[in-house]
Amino acid sequence: MEVVTGYVEHIVFRNEDNGYTVFQFNTEDGDLTCVGNFHYISEGEMLELSGEYVTHKVYGVQLQVLSHKAKEPEDLFSIERYLGSGAIKGLGSALAGRIVRRFKEDTIRIIEEEPERLAEVKGISEKKAQEIAEQVEGKKEMRNAMIYLQKYGISTTLAAKIYKKYKDSVYRVLEENPYRLADDIQGIGFKTADEIALRIGIHTDSDFRIRSGIFYALLQSVADGHIYLPKEELLKKAGEILEVNIEDIEKYLMDLSMEKKVVLKENEGQIRVYPSGYYYMELNTAKMLHDLDIHEEISESMVERRLHKIEDNTGMILDEMQRRAVIEATKHGILIVTGGPGTGKTTTINAMIHYFESEGLDITLAAPTGRAAKRMTEATGYEAQTIHRLLEVSGNPEDSEKRGGFGRNEENPLETDVIIIDEVSMVDLALMYALLCAVTVGTRIILVGDGNQLQSVGAGNVLKDMIASECFPVVRLTKIFRQATESDIVMNAHKINRGERVVLDNKSRDFFFLKRQDANTIISVIITLLQKKMPKYVDAQPYDIQVLTPMKKGLLGVERLNKILQQYMNPPEKKKAEKEYGEKLFREGDKVMQIKNNYQLEWEISTKFGLVVDKGIGVFNGDMGIITQINTYNETLEVEYDEKRKVTYSFQLLDELELAYAITIHKSQGSEYPAVIIPLLQGPRQLYHRNLLYTAVTRAKKCVTIVGDDTTFEQMIENNSQQRRYSGLKDRLLENKEEA
């Protein structure tokens, strides 16, 4: 075991999550590269390190630090280096030199015990002297706090956040009510706080714990798509999480209501419990929709004449309902256009664009995802963007109940006359609310989507609630156009939606069913299709063909499928770097998906010569790309997304990525692929329903291949029961209508 003493010259790299640090260490014998895990470390710090010398194949000799302790700088040179290292803000090397020359070996004692004496040095006021003393003391306190927090299994990153929030009161907070952490600090949920509480010795029936558990259960329901929970259901969920009998839930709900964490709303004898933020979001969304829906008296015959002119000029032919959609769009502030595949939604959007353009109006096109926006651009010839980009996302709108993360809002609204949103079934309550906040009265909003698709991944049931309220004009496109009738994908999708039997005789050119009853056999067929059969048939790369599965877990779940498909689609090679993260293994060349919204991640588009041509921030749930580089030394991974957007992830962000050779059908919403392959065996009835199958089938442009059990396929068509989603937007809209 080697023991060396010196000071931290320069921190090369630090992983804030686990404390892994690479730094240059200055000793009597010269500079040394050191690596190891540290609670807290800063440049200029004096340390005694114990460890073993190792030889890195790229970076040469390093000291692998096994233990360390902080030391007070002893000689004058060390004290001066520490003070002037930048470790203390506002204290450079020249000023550090003057302090040490004045107080010599007594310098550290003076700073700690008689800081006012620092004012004896030229260039230091009494105020500055106090600031220096506070910083030196603060560093000592922070180190002690970090060590204290890590006793309870808290990572370096979270420990730093906790200390930053509570400072000296961290010990009191943890010992009295560690559940405060879940409320105050992002990244700490109820379960983490509960683990800490258990280690500290907080009782399982403590009031703090029960209140926190109830609120956690409510927030979990939001993650499942609900805006509120009925009181009885919340009680049941909270009881399961807490593993205690909650006898007086009224008391705890009243406490939470007094703290303004929840809102209790009575509806037809039922108590609905909302997280406060979502209650007011729903209320205000309904109010804004009502205010934007203004009516204009317009001559329909004049609109018809203009439409005939547009048809003559463009070669477009509109049916009766498409014409009706354009007429209604001219008369109302809000219009909903809904229809399945092949019913002419894109043609209708194009007709509206031409009409409003002829009126000299500014038109804005948007969609919830990058892929949906790209499809909209290709179909119309007009630039469409994601709703996030349209609203100029700049922070994290999910961090607060305000829309602090969007540049466009009430103070800085969108400057446009008409907004057309496609794939609106994917828009959740929070995104709709943010959009409406940025729209002024007089702007037309046209919402286009397929009401039979799956519900949005985020909380709420916006499109279905708006249609069900009957507060807004709705145009339903039902006619399937001739070109679409030639596609069995389109025809079978409509049969599925109507609950009709689909013929599985494989006489189709674009819809196949391969009957297999064993999970491993199904996987073997999928591999053959991906590698040999399908790319040539649909003229696409294997990576463009998407496997869609109903489940995350199980023999045909996403997790197992991806592990197997990775071995065949992107096998290990010496030249391909890899990174193991938990149970996941990432390899250069892997197809991956972002699985949560990250509003801070930066992306760049550059030429092959490295010249940056565009950059921005924000990578969103459902974005898919390829891993182009893994750098194990810098602990970074690079992904290239659509439009050659490159994003660099630190290893601590890898929980935001998943392999994407196979994805859940839910995650495929808003996307379109040349071909999809759907593995299908028996599964839970509440999940295996008609809407799920319909959504999967409608994701394919050229070919659908289902591999599996035909009985399960037929049962899914028959099963029209979707899990209920608790949302009160319809009720709020009707309340506004009654009041008007």
XYZ file of C-alpha atoms in Angstrom:
740
model
C 0.000 0.000 0.000
C 1.446 3.360 -1.071
C 0.830 6.503 1.018
C 1.367 9.956 -0.571
C 0.644 13.484 0.665
C 0.102 16.566 -1.479
C -2.569 18.809 -2.890
C -5.145 18.530 -5.690
C -3.671 20.428 -8.629
C -6.438 19.910 -11.214
C -9.647 17.823 -11.405
C -9.681 16.190 -14.877
C -13.040 14.389 -14.541
C -15.658 13.793 -11.873
C -18.793 11.638 -11.937
C -21.081 13.425 -9.485
C -23.321 10.398 -9.125
C -20.807 7.995 -7.621
C -17.941 10.369 -6.789
C -15.483 8.695 -9.236
C -12.749 11.305 -9.811
C -9.632 11.599 -11.993
C -7.246 14.345 -10.841
C -3.662 15.608 -10.998
C -2.038 15.409 -7.569
C 1.033 17.473 -6.672
C 3.499 15.766 -4.301
C 7.084 16.418 -3.263
C 8.184 13.969 -5.951
C 6.231 15.670 -8.732
C 2.795 15.354 -10.344
C 0.775 12.140 -10.179
C -2.499 11.070 -11.861
C -4.924 9.669 -9.268
C -8.270 7.865 -9.690
C -10.796 6.835 -7.049
C -14.166 7.525 -5.386
C -14.384 10.669 -3.232
C -17.321 12.093 -1.211
C -16.183 15.609 -1.846
C -13.027 17.071 -3.323
C -11.858 20.496 -4.528
C -8.790 21.906 -6.248
C -6.127 23.138 -3.816
C -7.156 20.653 -1.114
C -4.437 18.913 0.958
C -4.923 15.130 1.102
C -3.208 12.010 2.337
C -3.897 9.201 -0.141
C -3.474 5.449 0.287
C -3.631 3.167 -2.716
C -1.935 1.003 -5.329
C -0.078 2.020 -8.476
C -1.694 0.650 -11.646
C -0.758 1.022 -15.297
C -3.587 2.158 -17.611
C -3.138 0.919 -21.222
C -3.772 4.444 -22.583
C -2.971 6.871 -19.735
C 0.032 5.160 -18.154
C 0.864 4.962 -14.412
C -1.935 6.030 -12.019
C -2.536 5.805 -8.284
C -5.713 3.809 -7.638
C -6.854 5.472 -4.393
C -8.396 3.067 -1.873
C -8.707 5.490 1.101
C -8.018 9.159 1.811
C -8.156 11.770 4.545
C -8.125 15.540 4.472
C -5.095 17.277 5.955
C -4.586 20.813 7.047
C -1.843 22.422 4.938
C 1.230 22.568 7.155
C 4.147 24.343 5.478
C 3.858 27.900 4.172
C 4.136 26.840 0.534
C 1.190 24.371 0.932
C -0.960 26.938 2.741
C -0.311 29.495 -0.002
C -1.050 26.962 -2.765
C -4.319 25.941 -1.050
C -5.563 29.520 -0.544
C -4.593 30.627 -4.068
C -5.808 27.508 -5.909
C -9.256 28.870 -6.714
C -10.807 26.735 -4.000
C -11.868 29.981 -2.273
C -13.772 32.433 -4.495
C -12.270 35.897 -4.796
C -8.883 34.810 -3.487
C -6.150 34.653 -6.141
C -2.501 33.630 -5.799
C -1.234 37.240 -5.221
C -3.643 37.847 -2.314
C -2.957 34.369 -0.885
C 0.771 35.195 -0.919
C 0.188 38.444 1.038
C -1.968 36.605 3.677
C 0.691 33.912 4.230
C 3.526 36.449 4.423
C 1.552 38.372 7.079
C 0.440 35.454 9.296
C 2.920 32.680 8.357
C 2.220 29.289 10.071
C -0.671 30.892 11.963
C -2.667 31.533 8.752
C -5.241 28.686 9.019
C -5.853 29.356 12.753
C -6.386 33.078 12.056
C -8.894 32.331 9.262
C -10.853 29.938 11.485
C -10.675 31.724 14.856
C -9.923 35.413 14.197
C -11.069 36.051 10.605
C -11.484 39.804 11.229
C -7.666 40.017 11.375
C -7.466 39.212 7.623
C -8.418 42.868 7.122
C -4.859 43.697 8.265
C -3.731 42.527 4.806
C -3.739 45.136 2.023
C -6.620 44.511 -0.397
C -8.906 42.738 2.113
C -11.857 44.582 3.635
C -13.638 43.403 6.778
C -16.499 42.110 4.624
C -14.138 40.135 2.376
C -12.332 38.738 5.448
C -15.653 37.396 6.732
C -16.496 35.869 3.312
C -13.141 34.023 3.184
C -13.684 32.623 6.707
C -17.241 31.493 5.830
C -16.015 29.688 2.713
C -13.243 27.842 4.582
C -15.729 26.828 7.293
C -18.384 25.924 4.703
C -16.043 23.527 2.921
C -15.287 21.781 6.190
C -19.026 21.570 7.019
C -19.894 20.308 3.567
C -17.312 17.529 3.763
C -18.691 16.435 7.149
C -22.279 16.577 5.855
C -21.381 14.526 2.763
C -19.794 11.830 4.928
C -22.860 11.884 7.246
C -25.306 11.557 4.327
C -23.397 8.761 2.672
C -23.776 6.701 5.873
C -27.446 6.426 4.800
C -26.591 5.198 1.322
C -27.132 8.586 -0.371
C -25.112 9.095 -3.592
C -22.642 11.964 -3.935
C -24.941 13.836 -6.350
C -27.959 13.668 -4.069
C -25.829 14.440 -1.005
C -24.590 17.634 -2.698
C -28.203 18.617 -3.579
C -29.363 17.944 -0.001
C -26.528 19.975 1.525
C -27.116 22.843 -0.919
C -30.793 22.948 0.104
C -30.526 22.619 3.906
C -26.909 23.605 4.777
C -26.364 23.205 8.580
C -29.948 22.144 9.232
C -29.439 18.923 7.197
C -28.949 16.871 10.383
C -32.187 18.198 11.947
C -34.241 17.613 8.752
C -33.070 14.038 8.397
C -33.629 13.129 12.019
C -37.056 14.819 12.318
C -38.714 14.250 8.930
C -36.637 12.734 6.097
C -39.809 12.669 3.951
C -39.251 16.384 3.359
C -36.516 15.323 0.934
C -39.156 13.885 -1.441
C -40.949 17.270 -1.551
C -37.947 19.572 -1.641
C -35.352 17.854 -3.806
C -35.691 16.685 -7.393
C -34.324 13.181 -7.810
C -35.505 11.979 -4.407
C -38.847 10.238 -4.400
C -40.846 8.702 -1.606
C -39.058 5.339 -1.837
C -35.586 6.875 -1.394
C -36.835 9.010 1.503
C -38.501 5.923 2.998
C -35.255 3.941 2.851
C -33.400 6.778 4.590
C -36.160 7.022 7.216
C -35.917 3.283 7.859
C -32.139 3.528 8.392
C -32.628 6.470 10.760
C -35.273 4.548 12.725
C -38.535 6.403 11.848
C -41.613 4.253 12.654
C -43.666 2.819 9.784
C -46.884 4.356 11.181
C -45.475 7.871 11.628
C -47.766 10.681 10.429
C -44.970 12.057 8.246
C -44.631 8.702 6.510
C -48.363 8.171 5.935
C -48.900 11.696 4.563
C -45.896 11.346 2.274
C -47.022 7.868 1.160
C -50.533 9.074 0.255
C -49.097 11.927 -1.811
C -46.633 9.550 -3.472
C -49.482 7.176 -4.423
C -51.305 10.144 -5.990
C -48.235 11.157 -8.026
C -47.782 7.525 -9.106
C -51.289 7.601 -10.525
C -50.295 10.671 -12.581
C -47.437 8.596 -14.015
C -50.120 6.020 -14.978
C -52.042 8.716 -16.882
C -54.637 9.799 -14.270
C -55.301 13.455 -13.382
C -57.035 12.536 -10.108
C -57.970 9.451 -8.087
C -61.256 8.719 -6.306
C -60.643 8.837 -2.552
C -61.323 5.079 -2.040
C -58.901 4.087 -4.798
C -56.212 6.393 -3.420
C -56.653 4.858 0.046
C -56.231 1.343 -1.404
C -53.077 2.295 -3.400
C -51.489 4.160 -0.466
C -52.187 1.191 1.863
C -50.414 -1.181 -0.551
C -47.360 1.112 -0.817
C -47.095 1.824 2.922
C -48.029 -1.701 4.001
C -50.066 -0.272 6.925
C -53.783 0.120 7.547
C -54.697 3.764 7.132
C -57.576 4.250 9.519
C -58.324 7.951 9.205
C -57.536 8.977 5.641
C -59.783 12.075 5.979
C -57.365 13.532 8.528
C -54.345 13.037 6.284
C -56.150 14.365 3.209
C -57.168 17.481 5.131
C -53.534 17.931 6.244
C -52.352 17.620 2.632
C -55.087 20.011 1.522
C -54.023 22.574 4.158
C -50.440 22.242 2.873
C -51.880 22.999 -0.618
C -50.502 19.734 -1.975
C -53.879 18.302 -2.947
C -57.307 19.600 -3.965
C -60.469 17.712 -2.953
C -63.334 18.055 -5.411
C -66.764 16.512 -4.962
C -68.449 15.172 -8.109
C -71.746 13.255 -8.039
C -71.177 12.082 -4.476
C -67.592 10.988 -5.169
C -64.532 12.758 -3.652
C -61.836 13.267 -6.285
C -58.313 13.856 -4.991
C -56.097 15.908 -7.328
C -52.434 16.911 -6.995
C -52.874 20.715 -6.746
C -50.839 21.512 -9.865
C -52.937 19.211 -12.049
C -56.255 20.476 -10.661
C -55.472 24.076 -11.630
C -53.949 22.944 -14.929
C -57.194 21.155 -15.841
C -59.345 24.075 -14.675
C -57.332 26.641 -16.666
C -57.089 24.424 -19.773
C -60.894 24.205 -19.893
C -61.205 27.989 -19.378
C -58.692 28.793 -22.145
C -60.316 26.358 -24.605
C -63.688 27.991 -23.911
C -62.263 31.520 -24.427
C -60.460 30.599 -27.677
C -63.551 29.014 -29.257
C -64.953 32.171 -30.829
C -67.483 31.944 -33.691
C -67.375 33.960 -36.902
C -70.188 34.497 -39.393
C -68.743 33.522 -42.777
C -70.520 32.896 -46.084
C -70.237 29.152 -46.768
C -70.881 29.650 -50.496
C -67.895 32.031 -50.679
C -65.676 29.418 -48.975
C -66.999 26.761 -51.407
C -66.087 28.949 -54.423
C -62.552 29.421 -53.125
C -62.225 25.700 -52.474
C -63.242 24.925 -56.095
C -60.530 27.335 -57.244
C -57.930 25.599 -54.986
C -59.005 22.193 -56.396
C -58.582 23.483 -59.972
C -55.124 24.943 -59.213
C -53.739 21.969 -57.219
C -55.495 18.933 -58.692
C -56.808 18.153 -55.220
C -60.262 16.516 -55.008
C -62.159 16.944 -51.729
C -65.117 14.879 -50.561
C -68.056 16.348 -48.658
C -66.610 15.886 -45.140
C -63.222 17.313 -46.110
C -64.999 20.397 -47.487
C -67.015 20.579 -44.286
C -63.793 20.508 -42.258
C -62.358 23.519 -44.154
C -65.649 25.467 -43.819
C -65.841 24.757 -40.069
C -62.184 25.818 -39.681
C -63.030 29.250 -41.111
C -65.998 29.709 -38.745
C -64.599 28.532 -35.385
C -61.723 29.297 -33.076
C -61.315 25.595 -32.302
C -61.989 22.638 -34.603
C -61.364 18.912 -34.143
C -60.830 16.741 -37.255
C -60.711 13.012 -36.542
C -60.444 9.925 -38.723
C -58.636 6.617 -39.175
C -55.900 5.732 -41.728
C -56.672 6.409 -45.411
C -59.552 8.806 -44.648
C -57.780 11.865 -46.063
C -56.637 13.766 -42.948
C -53.462 14.935 -44.751
C -55.413 16.110 -47.817
C -57.748 18.040 -45.483
C -54.752 19.715 -43.763
C -53.333 20.637 -47.202
C -56.664 22.150 -48.287
C -56.794 24.238 -45.089
C -53.233 25.456 -45.644
C -54.042 26.531 -49.221
C -57.268 28.237 -48.106
C -55.769 30.200 -45.210
C -52.745 31.122 -47.325
C -55.046 32.590 -49.964
C -56.533 34.695 -47.144
C -53.051 36.027 -46.321
C -52.976 34.346 -42.886
C -49.872 33.045 -41.087
C -50.035 29.260 -40.559
C -48.082 27.210 -38.028
C -47.842 23.406 -38.181
C -46.815 21.245 -35.228
C -46.953 17.699 -33.836
C -46.120 16.117 -30.462
C -43.022 14.172 -31.615
C -40.091 14.738 -33.946
C -41.112 11.815 -36.159
C -44.724 13.023 -36.417
C -43.521 16.570 -37.250
C -41.201 15.171 -39.940
C -44.092 13.200 -41.496
C -46.250 16.327 -41.441
C -43.519 18.308 -43.234
C -43.142 15.586 -45.902
C -46.925 15.330 -46.443
C -47.614 19.087 -46.715
C -44.375 20.592 -48.026
C -44.582 23.143 -45.184
C -42.247 23.128 -42.221
C -43.738 21.482 -39.133
C -42.012 21.355 -35.765
C -42.541 19.667 -32.433
C -44.844 21.476 -30.003
C -41.884 21.733 -27.586
C -39.764 23.482 -30.200
C -42.677 25.705 -31.236
C -43.045 26.812 -27.590
C -39.253 27.373 -27.385
C -38.476 24.980 -24.578
C -35.640 26.398 -22.502
C -35.856 24.917 -18.998
C -37.744 21.989 -17.546
C -41.492 22.699 -17.582
C -42.042 19.546 -15.492
C -39.991 20.936 -12.626
C -42.596 23.392 -11.478
C -46.262 23.997 -11.733
C -45.530 27.136 -13.742
C -44.453 27.053 -17.382
C -40.986 28.291 -16.589
C -39.524 25.954 -19.159
C -41.152 27.539 -22.222
C -40.087 30.775 -23.915
C -43.597 31.169 -25.384
C -46.364 31.865 -22.854
C -48.944 34.532 -21.893
C -46.227 37.227 -21.787
C -44.670 36.124 -25.095
C -47.434 34.495 -27.181
C -47.082 32.817 -30.580
C -47.364 35.247 -33.494
C -49.543 33.339 -35.906
C -53.139 33.256 -37.184
C -53.727 29.497 -37.552
C -52.201 26.586 -35.636
C -52.694 23.051 -36.986
C -51.656 20.240 -34.616
C -51.413 16.683 -35.988
C -51.427 13.410 -33.959
C -53.257 15.224 -31.203
C -54.269 11.948 -29.472
C -50.688 11.948 -28.124
C -50.961 15.392 -26.507
C -51.276 15.179 -22.723
C -52.849 17.746 -20.407
C -49.573 19.480 -19.440
C -48.536 20.016 -23.076
C -52.001 21.209 -24.142
C -52.021 23.652 -21.214
C -48.576 25.010 -22.168
C -49.697 25.420 -25.809
C -52.907 27.252 -24.894
C -50.998 29.612 -22.578
C -49.067 30.777 -25.658
C -52.137 31.353 -27.882
C -54.062 34.636 -28.021
C -57.814 34.890 -28.558
C -58.483 35.213 -32.297
C -55.950 32.538 -33.278
C -57.574 29.476 -34.847
C -56.553 26.073 -33.457
C -57.197 22.982 -35.588
C -56.634 19.665 -33.811
C -56.202 16.656 -36.122
C -55.949 13.092 -34.861
C -57.335 9.596 -34.664
C -59.547 9.220 -31.590
C -59.133 5.422 -31.705
C -55.377 5.500 -31.094
C -53.967 4.774 -27.642
C -54.162 7.500 -25.035
C -51.245 9.896 -24.490
C -48.240 8.594 -22.570
C -48.484 11.600 -20.223
C -51.433 12.256 -17.893
C -54.820 13.228 -19.229
C -57.301 12.300 -21.920
C -57.399 15.568 -23.833
C -58.713 14.634 -27.298
C -61.350 12.140 -26.087
C -62.550 14.522 -23.344
C -62.862 17.390 -25.816
C -64.863 15.234 -28.263
C -67.052 13.739 -25.492
C -67.892 17.198 -24.065
C -69.552 18.182 -27.394
C -68.425 21.751 -26.697
C -66.492 22.084 -29.981
C -67.246 21.330 -33.638
C -65.967 17.856 -34.612
C -65.626 16.691 -38.239
C -65.337 12.899 -38.572
C -63.672 11.664 -41.764
C -65.015 8.179 -42.478
C -64.616 7.632 -46.229
C -61.623 5.422 -47.087
C -60.082 6.717 -50.345
C -59.471 4.463 -53.367
C -55.692 4.390 -52.994
C -56.046 3.356 -49.345
C -58.545 0.596 -50.217
C -55.724 -1.182 -52.074
C -53.850 -1.540 -48.783
C -54.787 -4.411 -46.479
C -53.008 -2.538 -43.670
C -55.619 0.239 -43.918
C -58.586 -2.060 -44.539
C -57.673 -4.456 -41.717
C -56.997 -1.555 -39.329
C -60.578 -0.357 -39.899
C -61.905 -3.906 -39.439
C -60.010 -4.165 -36.128
C -61.411 -0.808 -35.045
C -64.962 -1.918 -35.846
C -64.428 -5.260 -34.045
C -64.777 -7.270 -37.291
C -62.988 -10.515 -38.145
C -59.743 -10.209 -40.147
C -59.014 -12.937 -42.735
C -55.570 -14.464 -42.031
C -54.962 -16.347 -45.290
C -51.670 -14.566 -46.175
C -52.914 -13.773 -49.693
C -52.189 -10.124 -48.981
C -49.163 -8.177 -50.244
C -48.784 -6.083 -47.074
C -50.492 -7.901 -44.151
C -49.161 -11.294 -42.991
C -49.884 -13.572 -40.049
C -47.325 -16.302 -39.253
C -48.898 -18.748 -36.775
C -46.453 -19.816 -34.071
C -47.176 -20.948 -30.492
C -43.756 -20.914 -28.799
C -41.960 -17.723 -27.652
C -38.469 -18.857 -28.745
C -39.752 -19.961 -32.146
C -41.425 -16.548 -32.562
C -38.130 -14.810 -31.753
C -36.266 -17.000 -34.257
C -38.809 -16.029 -36.969
C -38.425 -12.314 -36.065
C -34.613 -12.559 -36.455
C -34.982 -14.199 -39.896
C -37.472 -11.519 -40.993
C -35.240 -8.672 -39.772
C -32.010 -9.994 -41.210
C -33.068 -11.679 -44.452
C -36.658 -11.336 -45.618
C -38.078 -7.946 -44.739
C -35.366 -5.392 -45.759
C -35.457 -6.473 -49.396
C -39.272 -6.778 -49.445
C -39.926 -3.212 -48.241
C -36.672 -1.681 -49.584
C -35.449 -0.526 -46.150
C -32.533 -1.032 -43.779
C -32.974 -3.650 -40.992
C -32.742 -0.822 -38.402
C -35.751 0.939 -40.002
C -37.997 -2.096 -39.454
C -39.568 -1.973 -36.013
C -40.556 -4.791 -33.667
C -43.603 -3.710 -31.617
C -44.682 -5.691 -28.579
C -47.496 -5.140 -26.041
C -45.360 -5.821 -22.937
C -42.182 -4.654 -21.218
C -41.700 -7.878 -19.232
C -42.178 -11.542 -20.096
C -40.941 -13.979 -22.756
C -41.882 -11.580 -25.581
C -41.418 -8.383 -23.586
C -39.213 -5.498 -24.672
C -36.447 -6.262 -22.183
C -35.875 -9.891 -23.244
C -36.392 -9.207 -26.970
C -33.819 -6.386 -26.980
C -31.137 -8.502 -25.290
C -31.591 -11.255 -27.876
C -31.982 -8.978 -30.921
C -28.888 -6.980 -29.919
C -26.791 -10.174 -30.197
C -27.976 -10.746 -33.770
C -28.397 -7.195 -35.081
C -25.269 -5.718 -33.493
C -23.010 -8.512 -32.208
C -19.935 -7.734 -30.089
C -16.700 -6.871 -31.915
C -13.251 -5.923 -30.649
C -13.447 -2.482 -32.236
C -16.923 -1.717 -30.774
C -16.781 -0.093 -27.313
C -19.379 -1.209 -24.754
C -20.830 0.115 -21.516
C -22.676 -1.946 -18.953
C -25.268 0.054 -16.992
C -27.279 -1.857 -14.388
C -28.875 -4.724 -16.295
C -28.443 -2.967 -19.660
C -25.494 -3.300 -22.032
C -24.935 -0.550 -24.599
C -22.659 -1.086 -27.615
C -21.527 1.225 -30.418
C -23.959 0.744 -33.304
C -26.946 -0.040 -31.042
C -30.404 1.291 -31.822
C -31.644 3.189 -28.734
C -34.591 5.265 -27.541
C -34.838 8.186 -25.123
C -37.444 7.179 -22.511
C -38.100 10.477 -20.699
C -38.237 14.159 -21.578
C -34.888 15.853 -20.944
C -35.196 19.567 -21.556
C -31.534 20.327 -20.758
C -29.714 17.918 -23.078
C -27.904 19.767 -25.851
C -27.794 18.547 -29.455
C -25.716 19.602 -32.455
C -25.881 19.048 -36.189
C -22.467 19.250 -37.841
C -20.920 18.610 -41.259
C -18.548 15.681 -41.860
C -15.721 18.192 -41.320
C -17.027 18.997 -37.823
C -18.528 22.409 -38.648
C -21.621 22.990 -36.447
C -24.590 24.080 -38.635
C -27.366 23.932 -36.018
C -27.732 23.338 -32.300
C -30.446 23.353 -29.650
C -31.644 21.756 -26.417
C -34.154 19.078 -25.555
C -34.380 15.334 -26.277
C -37.812 13.813 -25.761
C -39.535 10.601 -24.765
C -39.726 8.369 -27.870
C -36.803 9.899 -29.829
C -34.809 7.089 -31.525
C -31.197 7.048 -32.633
C -27.955 5.068 -33.025
C -25.026 4.973 -30.570
C -22.090 6.357 -32.578
C -19.448 6.492 -29.841
C -18.754 5.260 -26.279
C -15.838 6.923 -24.467
C -15.086 4.962 -21.304
C -12.369 7.393 -20.158
C -14.552 10.531 -20.348
C -17.540 8.414 -19.328
C -19.683 9.665 -22.202
C -21.861 8.086 -24.877
C -22.890 9.766 -28.156
C -26.195 9.123 -29.908
C -27.154 10.337 -33.384
C -30.890 11.037 -33.714
C -33.055 11.944 -36.730
C -31.765 14.788 -38.910
C -28.180 13.937 -37.739
C -28.729 15.546 -34.312
C -25.878 14.365 -32.100
C -26.293 14.224 -28.328
C -23.593 13.455 -25.756
C -24.741 11.643 -22.591
C -22.691 11.338 -19.432
C -22.804 7.771 -18.062
C -24.965 8.948 -15.157
C -27.746 9.776 -17.662
C -27.879 6.299 -19.182
C -31.046 5.464 -17.236
C -32.750 7.717 -19.821
C -31.837 5.352 -22.682
C -33.104 1.910 -23.657
C -32.297 -0.454 -26.500
C -34.909 -0.033 -29.233
C -34.701 -3.066 -31.539
C -38.068 -3.808 -29.952
C -40.294 -1.162 -28.316
C -43.721 -1.211 -26.699
C -46.687 -0.310 -28.873
C -47.346 2.629 -26.524
C -43.911 4.067 -27.356
C -44.597 3.830 -31.102
C -47.402 6.407 -31.065
C -46.932 9.165 -33.626
C -44.256 7.196 -35.494
C -44.407 5.442 -38.851
C -42.077 2.688 -40.055
C -41.622 1.010 -43.473
C -42.579 -2.290 -41.811
C -43.549 -3.512 -38.347
C -43.297 -6.988 -36.823
C -45.667 -7.755 -33.930
C -45.006 -10.820 -31.713
C -48.243 -12.003 -30.099
C -48.951 -14.598 -27.420
C -51.567 -14.700 -24.671
C -51.353 -11.795 -22.188
C -53.369 -9.798 -19.611
C -56.848 -8.885 -20.835
C -56.716 -5.295 -19.496
C -53.669 -4.691 -21.730
C -54.475 -6.850 -24.758
C -57.302 -4.774 -26.188
C -58.494 -3.560 -29.592
C -56.944 -0.094 -29.390
C -53.508 -1.553 -28.768
C -53.679 -3.789 -31.846
C -55.129 -0.973 -33.971
C -52.303 1.406 -32.947
C -49.626 -1.229 -33.743
C -51.046 -2.031 -37.191
C -51.401 1.643 -38.194
C -47.685 2.311 -37.536
C -46.670 0.477 -40.741
C -46.398 2.094 -44.185
C -45.645 -0.920 -46.400
C -45.965 -4.141 -44.434
C -47.371 -5.610 -41.180
C -46.252 -9.062 -40.052
C -47.789 -10.585 -36.928
C -46.015 -13.661 -35.560
C -47.805 -15.695 -32.926
C -51.163 -17.012 -31.757
C -54.209 -16.308 -33.956
C -56.610 -16.913 -31.032
C -54.946 -14.072 -29.063
C -55.254 -11.859 -32.167
C -59.001 -12.558 -32.412
C -59.526 -12.040 -28.667
C -57.846 -8.644 -28.873
C -60.200 -7.557 -31.649
C -63.175 -8.612 -29.512
C -61.861 -6.897 -26.354
C -62.958 -3.258 -26.502
C -62.376 -2.483 -22.827
C -59.559 -0.045 -22.215
C -58.301 0.754 -18.744
C -60.227 3.751 -17.420
C -58.280 6.960 -17.125
C -59.444 9.434 -14.446
C -59.663 12.853 -16.050
C -62.069 15.699 -15.310
C -61.494 17.893 -18.396
C -64.883 16.977 -19.912
C -66.668 18.022 -16.667
C -64.692 21.296 -16.496
C -65.567 22.091 -20.147
C -69.275 21.474 -19.498
C -69.151 23.697 -16.378
C -67.721 26.535 -18.506
C -70.424 26.007 -21.124
C -73.191 26.202 -18.495
C -71.736 29.362 -17.000
C -71.440 31.088 -20.400
